[in-house]
Amino acid sequence: MSVHRDERRLTAPDILARKGGVPIAMLTSYHAHTAGLCDRHCDSILVGDSLGMVMHGLETTVPVTLDMMILQGLAVMRGSKRALVVVDMPFGSYEASKEQAFHSAARIMKETGCGAIKLEGGVRMGETIRFLVERGIPVMGHVGLTPQSINTLGSFRAQGRSPDDWAPIEADAAAVAEAGAFAVVLEAIAEPLAAKITRDVPIPTIGIGASAACDGQVLVLEDMLGLSPRVPKFVKRYGDLGPAIERAVAAYAEEVRSRTFPGPENVYPMKKAT
Ligand code: KIV
């Protein structure tokens, strides 16, 4: 078990400096409480737009708004003190122009206090990434499977399965690095391609469904805890919280119905839960 003692919050340059070193552990969180739990063990916390599916039961990340990201980003900043908090730019908040991207990213940084933003896209976003970085906004890129493009992609399929398909993904990762991003997420790409990109780009690669060849990994917390109803095949489950919660809820409901739950004399004074 690794519990961090250093209380200084990590920065984008700290993560960049980890290229080729100790792998970067990153998880998503959207709440103050889970952020506090992740903060003790992870280098970075992603307030991902996956919150649309995980918290709101949406089918895709497309409907997620800037206000939703800012609200949950603020909660995660309140709950954490050491990890670098990265907040996703939601679909529609940055693609129209680099000025639109700056306006949205500046709102996220000012209103949450987070240390960096993440946006999807490689070559097509290079100019925007450079514009943001030159103006003081640390950017994490995201290439390979880019879920915000689901309506043009058609499905959430792994990318670069055949070496014939590698070139555009390699070009995307290189463009993100050249534009000044401090790290890049590689989502759902085959291990040999992830390994090649990790060797070729000078910034840390953070894989999700992209193998241990990357410089780090990010997973959706609820997926690895066994709380999500549908989970991508590559996700290893480190917990089984869904069934555990249901068992606790069933036991509670049963005690309420049979009037066997404890009275106030057994509950007060309140004791610390964790
Ligand atoms: O929104 C998210 O959780 C993400 C990860 C899948 C990388 O972008």
Tab-separated table of C-alpha atoms and ligand atoms in Angstrom:
chain	number	residue	atom	x	y	z
A	1	MET	CA	0.000	0.000	0.000
A	2	SER	CA	1.443	3.348	-0.983
A	3	VAL	CA	0.254	6.419	0.883
A	4	HIS	CA	1.788	9.743	-0.100
A	5	ARG	CA	3.199	11.948	2.648
A	6	ASP	CA	4.253	14.948	0.540
A	7	GLU	CA	1.379	17.462	0.822
A	8	ARG	CA	2.465	19.722	-2.068
A	9	ARG	CA	0.063	19.464	-4.977
A	10	LEU	CA	1.651	17.953	-8.082
A	11	THR	CA	1.800	20.131	-11.191
A	12	ALA	CA	1.758	19.451	-14.918
A	13	PRO	CA	5.587	19.841	-15.063
A	14	ASP	CA	5.891	17.212	-12.274
A	15	ILE	CA	3.889	14.779	-14.402
A	16	LEU	CA	5.898	15.648	-17.531
A	17	ALA	CA	9.100	14.922	-15.582
A	18	ARG	CA	7.851	11.359	-14.973
A	19	LYS	CA	8.360	10.427	-18.655
A	20	GLY	CA	10.045	7.008	-18.704
A	21	GLY	CA	10.171	6.922	-14.880
A	22	VAL	CA	7.861	5.529	-12.209
A	23	PRO	CA	4.515	4.915	-13.958
A	24	ILE	CA	1.813	7.525	-13.379
A	25	ALA	CA	-1.293	6.303	-11.506
A	26	MET	CA	-4.427	8.219	-12.463
A	27	LEU	CA	-8.124	7.589	-11.739
A	28	THR	CA	-11.280	9.513	-12.460
A	29	SER	CA	-13.280	11.090	-9.667
A	30	TYR	CA	-16.243	13.446	-9.718
A	31	HIS	CA	-16.857	13.818	-5.965
A	32	ALA	CA	-15.048	15.322	-2.988
A	33	HIS	CA	-15.140	12.081	-0.984
A	34	THR	CA	-13.806	9.694	-3.656
A	35	ALA	CA	-11.279	12.371	-4.648
A	36	GLY	CA	-9.920	12.268	-1.089
A	37	LEU	CA	-9.538	8.476	-1.290
A	38	CYS	CA	-7.799	8.627	-4.707
A	39	ASP	CA	-5.610	11.535	-3.602
A	40	ARG	CA	-3.793	9.386	-1.053
A	41	HIS	CA	-2.551	6.969	-3.716
A	42	CYS	CA	-2.736	8.514	-7.181
A	43	ASP	CA	-0.541	11.084	-8.888
A	44	SER	CA	-3.395	12.618	-10.820
A	45	ILE	CA	-7.190	12.685	-10.727
A	46	LEU	CA	-9.206	13.131	-13.893
A	47	VAL	CA	-12.582	14.829	-13.656
A	48	GLY	CA	-13.618	13.060	-16.842
A	49	ASP	CA	-16.627	13.843	-18.961
A	50	SER	CA	-17.412	10.141	-18.396
A	51	LEU	CA	-19.352	11.667	-15.482
A	52	GLY	CA	-22.173	12.001	-18.013
A	53	MET	CA	-22.515	8.231	-18.149
A	54	VAL	CA	-21.407	7.375	-14.611
A	55	MET	CA	-23.290	10.061	-12.635
A	56	HIS	CA	-26.129	10.976	-14.965
A	57	GLY	CA	-26.905	7.730	-16.822
A	58	LEU	CA	-26.313	9.293	-20.245
A	59	GLU	CA	-25.511	7.052	-23.232
A	60	THR	CA	-22.507	9.145	-24.354
A	61	THR	CA	-20.387	12.096	-23.219
A	62	VAL	CA	-21.807	14.369	-25.932
A	63	PRO	CA	-24.516	16.092	-23.789
A	64	VAL	CA	-22.095	16.980	-20.949
A	65	THR	CA	-21.795	20.755	-20.368
A	66	LEU	CA	-19.077	23.091	-19.129
A	67	ASP	CA	-21.140	23.873	-16.025
A	68	MET	CA	-21.353	20.155	-15.147
A	69	MET	CA	-17.561	19.833	-15.454
A	70	ILE	CA	-16.925	22.933	-13.359
A	71	LEU	CA	-19.272	21.834	-10.552
A	72	GLN	CA	-17.648	18.405	-10.215
A	73	GLY	CA	-14.144	19.816	-10.751
A	74	LEU	CA	-14.684	22.106	-7.792
A	75	ALA	CA	-15.837	19.170	-5.638
A	76	VAL	CA	-12.723	17.171	-6.561
A	77	MET	CA	-10.444	20.111	-5.795
A	78	ARG	CA	-12.103	20.473	-2.374
A	79	GLY	CA	-11.639	16.771	-1.643
A	80	SER	CA	-8.004	16.461	-2.727
A	81	LYS	CA	-4.782	18.162	-1.771
A	82	ARG	CA	-1.877	16.425	-3.514
A	83	ALA	CA	-2.855	14.921	-6.875
A	84	LEU	CA	-2.808	16.975	-10.058
A	85	VAL	CA	-6.482	17.496	-10.908
A	86	VAL	CA	-7.186	17.500	-14.645
A	87	VAL	CA	-10.654	18.556	-15.838
A	88	ASP	CA	-12.048	17.431	-19.192
A	89	MET	CA	-13.219	20.019	-21.719
A	90	PRO	CA	-16.685	18.807	-22.743
A	91	PHE	CA	-17.863	18.378	-26.331
A	92	GLY	CA	-18.775	21.726	-27.920
A	93	SER	CA	-16.707	23.838	-25.535
A	94	TYR	CA	-13.444	24.017	-27.554
A	95	GLU	CA	-13.692	22.746	-31.132
A	96	ALA	CA	-15.054	25.870	-32.853
A	97	SER	CA	-11.903	27.995	-32.465
A	98	LYS	CA	-8.808	28.393	-30.335
A	99	GLU	CA	-10.414	31.479	-28.780
A	100	GLN	CA	-13.480	29.447	-27.772
A	101	ALA	CA	-11.134	26.832	-26.286
A	102	PHE	CA	-9.240	29.490	-24.292
A	103	HIS	CA	-12.456	31.008	-22.974
A	104	SER	CA	-13.760	27.600	-21.804
A	105	ALA	CA	-10.420	26.424	-20.401
A	106	ALA	CA	-9.904	29.707	-18.524
A	107	ARG	CA	-13.362	29.330	-16.946
A	108	ILE	CA	-12.486	25.792	-15.828
A	109	MET	CA	-9.128	26.852	-14.365
A	110	LYS	CA	-10.476	29.986	-12.626
A	111	GLU	CA	-13.690	28.475	-11.269
A	112	THR	CA	-12.276	25.113	-10.090
A	113	GLY	CA	-8.638	25.892	-9.296
A	114	CYS	CA	-7.596	22.695	-11.128
A	115	GLY	CA	-4.052	22.284	-12.475
A	116	ALA	CA	-4.752	21.306	-16.090
A	117	ILE	CA	-7.415	20.559	-18.675
A	118	LYS	CA	-7.779	17.646	-21.103
A	119	LEU	CA	-9.171	17.774	-24.609
A	120	GLU	CA	-9.714	15.187	-27.326
A	121	GLY	CA	-8.100	15.224	-30.774
A	122	GLY	CA	-4.611	15.118	-32.280
A	123	VAL	CA	-3.489	16.870	-35.470
A	124	ARG	CA	-6.748	18.832	-35.745
A	125	MET	CA	-6.290	20.257	-32.225
A	126	GLY	CA	-2.550	21.045	-32.472
A	127	GLU	CA	-2.996	24.773	-33.063
A	128	THR	CA	-5.499	25.037	-30.210
A	129	ILE	CA	-3.249	23.170	-27.771
A	130	ARG	CA	-0.335	25.489	-28.618
A	131	PHE	CA	-2.588	28.554	-28.159
A	132	LEU	CA	-3.701	27.360	-24.705
A	133	VAL	CA	-0.232	26.354	-23.493
A	134	GLU	CA	1.281	29.675	-24.627
A	135	ARG	CA	-1.372	31.405	-22.516
A	136	GLY	CA	-0.700	29.467	-19.317
A	137	ILE	CA	-3.076	26.520	-19.577
A	138	PRO	CA	-1.475	23.088	-19.136
A	139	VAL	CA	-3.069	20.647	-21.595
A	140	MET	CA	-3.348	16.867	-21.499
A	141	GLY	CA	-4.101	15.463	-24.967
A	142	HIS	CA	-6.324	12.481	-25.740
A	143	VAL	CA	-5.929	10.399	-28.942
A	144	GLY	CA	-6.866	6.946	-30.233
A	145	LEU	CA	-10.512	6.345	-29.358
A	146	THR	CA	-12.023	9.775	-28.704
A	147	PRO	CA	-15.494	9.169	-27.220
A	148	GLN	CA	-16.781	12.695	-27.971
A	149	SER	CA	-16.619	11.734	-31.687
A	150	ILE	CA	-18.945	8.758	-31.188
A	151	ASN	CA	-21.451	10.116	-33.706
A	152	THR	CA	-18.866	10.145	-36.510
A	153	LEU	CA	-17.015	6.996	-35.326
A	154	GLY	CA	-20.220	4.959	-35.047
A	155	SER	CA	-19.064	2.778	-32.132
A	156	PHE	CA	-16.601	2.625	-29.229
A	157	ARG	CA	-14.141	0.342	-31.080
A	158	ALA	CA	-10.448	-0.169	-30.360
A	159	GLN	CA	-8.269	1.879	-32.722
A	160	GLY	CA	-5.140	0.876	-34.669
A	161	ARG	CA	-5.815	-2.839	-34.636
A	162	SER	CA	-3.977	-3.293	-37.950
A	163	PRO	CA	-0.524	-1.718	-38.481
A	164	ASP	CA	-2.032	-0.182	-41.645
A	165	ASP	CA	-4.133	2.051	-39.353
A	166	TRP	CA	-1.265	3.203	-37.118
A	167	ALA	CA	0.044	6.240	-39.032
A	168	PRO	CA	-2.800	8.708	-38.262
A	169	ILE	CA	-2.774	7.780	-34.556
A	170	GLU	CA	1.007	8.194	-34.376
A	171	ALA	CA	0.674	11.550	-36.140
A	172	ASP	CA	-2.001	12.602	-33.629
A	173	ALA	CA	0.178	11.751	-30.617
A	174	ALA	CA	3.200	13.513	-32.173
A	175	ALA	CA	1.108	16.627	-32.953
A	176	VAL	CA	-0.172	16.845	-29.378
A	177	ALA	CA	3.385	16.572	-28.006
A	178	GLU	CA	4.774	19.115	-30.503
A	179	ALA	CA	2.019	21.561	-29.603
A	180	GLY	CA	3.193	21.555	-25.969
A	181	ALA	CA	0.865	19.161	-24.146
A	182	PHE	CA	2.444	17.808	-20.928
A	183	ALA	CA	0.964	14.295	-21.335
A	184	VAL	CA	-1.341	12.396	-23.656
A	185	VAL	CA	-4.068	9.829	-23.010
A	186	LEU	CA	-3.978	6.875	-25.428
A	187	GLU	CA	-7.420	5.264	-25.394
A	188	ALA	CA	-8.232	1.767	-26.702
A	189	ILE	CA	-5.215	1.160	-28.897
A	190	ALA	CA	-3.251	-2.051	-29.470
A	191	GLU	CA	-0.198	-2.693	-27.277
A	192	PRO	CA	2.464	-2.583	-30.053
A	193	LEU	CA	1.185	0.813	-31.191
A	194	ALA	CA	0.999	2.124	-27.595
A	195	ALA	CA	4.574	0.917	-27.032
A	196	LYS	CA	5.786	2.604	-30.237
A	197	ILE	CA	4.098	5.931	-29.431
A	198	THR	CA	5.442	5.780	-25.867
A	199	ARG	CA	8.967	5.336	-27.261
A	200	ASP	CA	8.544	8.070	-29.860
A	201	VAL	CA	6.893	10.981	-28.016
A	202	PRO	CA	8.783	13.027	-25.396
A	203	ILE	CA	5.760	13.346	-23.058
A	204	PRO	CA	4.180	10.714	-20.788
A	205	THR	CA	1.537	8.499	-22.369
A	206	ILE	CA	-1.349	7.574	-20.066
A	207	GLY	CA	-3.135	4.485	-21.336
A	208	ILE	CA	-6.730	3.419	-20.939
A	209	GLY	CA	-7.147	0.088	-22.666
A	210	ALA	CA	-3.711	0.668	-24.174
A	211	SER	CA	-1.560	-1.772	-22.140
A	212	ALA	CA	1.187	-1.481	-19.547
A	213	ALA	CA	3.586	-0.262	-22.244
A	214	CYS	CA	2.432	3.312	-21.525
A	215	ASP	CA	3.996	5.677	-18.971
A	216	GLY	CA	0.885	5.422	-16.808
A	217	GLN	CA	-2.734	4.351	-16.701
A	218	VAL	CA	-6.091	6.000	-16.119
A	219	LEU	CA	-9.307	4.096	-15.393
A	220	VAL	CA	-12.823	5.206	-14.577
A	221	LEU	CA	-13.027	4.691	-10.799
A	222	GLU	CA	-16.543	3.233	-10.828
A	223	ASP	CA	-15.530	0.735	-13.555
A	224	MET	CA	-12.617	-0.674	-11.584
A	225	LEU	CA	-14.667	-0.723	-8.366
A	226	GLY	CA	-17.401	-2.890	-9.891
A	227	LEU	CA	-20.005	-0.111	-9.677
A	228	SER	CA	-20.687	0.434	-13.378
A	229	PRO	CA	-23.391	-1.653	-15.066
A	230	ARG	CA	-21.370	-1.868	-18.340
A	231	VAL	CA	-17.589	-1.993	-18.355
A	232	PRO	CA	-15.104	-2.136	-21.258
A	233	LYS	CA	-13.433	-5.574	-21.599
A	234	PHE	CA	-9.945	-4.310	-20.733
A	235	VAL	CA	-10.949	-3.053	-17.260
A	236	LYS	CA	-9.608	-5.099	-14.372
A	237	ARG	CA	-11.974	-5.057	-11.402
A	238	TYR	CA	-10.235	-4.180	-8.141
A	239	GLY	CA	-13.483	-4.169	-6.140
A	240	ASP	CA	-17.035	-5.494	-6.183
A	241	LEU	CA	-18.852	-2.517	-4.711
A	242	GLY	CA	-22.083	-2.827	-6.726
A	243	PRO	CA	-23.176	-6.102	-5.076
A	244	ALA	CA	-21.761	-4.948	-1.690
A	245	ILE	CA	-23.880	-1.770	-1.800
A	246	GLU	CA	-26.960	-3.716	-2.818
A	247	ARG	CA	-26.472	-6.150	0.077
A	248	ALA	CA	-26.159	-3.232	2.533
A	249	VAL	CA	-29.233	-1.492	1.097
A	250	ALA	CA	-31.260	-4.717	1.291
A	251	ALA	CA	-30.190	-5.264	4.924
A	252	TYR	CA	-31.152	-1.669	5.762
A	253	ALA	CA	-34.568	-1.909	4.089
A	254	GLU	CA	-35.219	-5.186	5.877
A	255	GLU	CA	-34.371	-3.649	9.279
A	256	VAL	CA	-36.615	-0.654	8.590
A	257	ARG	CA	-39.521	-2.900	7.613
A	258	SER	CA	-39.054	-5.134	10.654
A	259	ARG	CA	-38.424	-2.133	12.971
A	260	THR	CA	-35.123	-3.675	14.132
A	261	PHE	CA	-32.788	-0.761	13.285
A	262	PRO	CA	-30.972	0.899	16.218
A	263	GLY	CA	-32.625	3.712	18.171
A	264	PRO	CA	-30.989	7.127	18.847
A	265	GLU	CA	-29.524	5.952	22.147
A	266	ASN	CA	-27.246	3.574	20.165
A	267	VAL	CA	-26.336	6.086	17.473
A	268	TYR	CA	-25.387	9.339	19.303
A	269	PRO	CA	-22.805	10.723	19.847
A	270	MET	CA	-21.951	10.363	16.129
A	271	LYS	CA	-18.822	8.374	15.489
A	272	LYS	CA	-16.369	8.998	12.668
A	273	ALA	CA	-17.224	6.686	9.746
A	274	THR	CA	-13.764	6.333	8.181
B	1	KIV	O1	-13.876	11.006	-19.345
B	1	KIV	C1	-13.058	10.148	-19.016
B	1	KIV	O2	-13.199	9.437	-18.010
B	1	KIV	C2	-11.881	9.979	-19.863
B	1	KIV	C3	-11.077	8.740	-19.677
B	1	KIV	C4	-11.789	7.635	-20.360
B	1	KIV	C5	-9.685	8.910	-20.145
B	1	KIV	O3	-11.616	10.790	-20.713
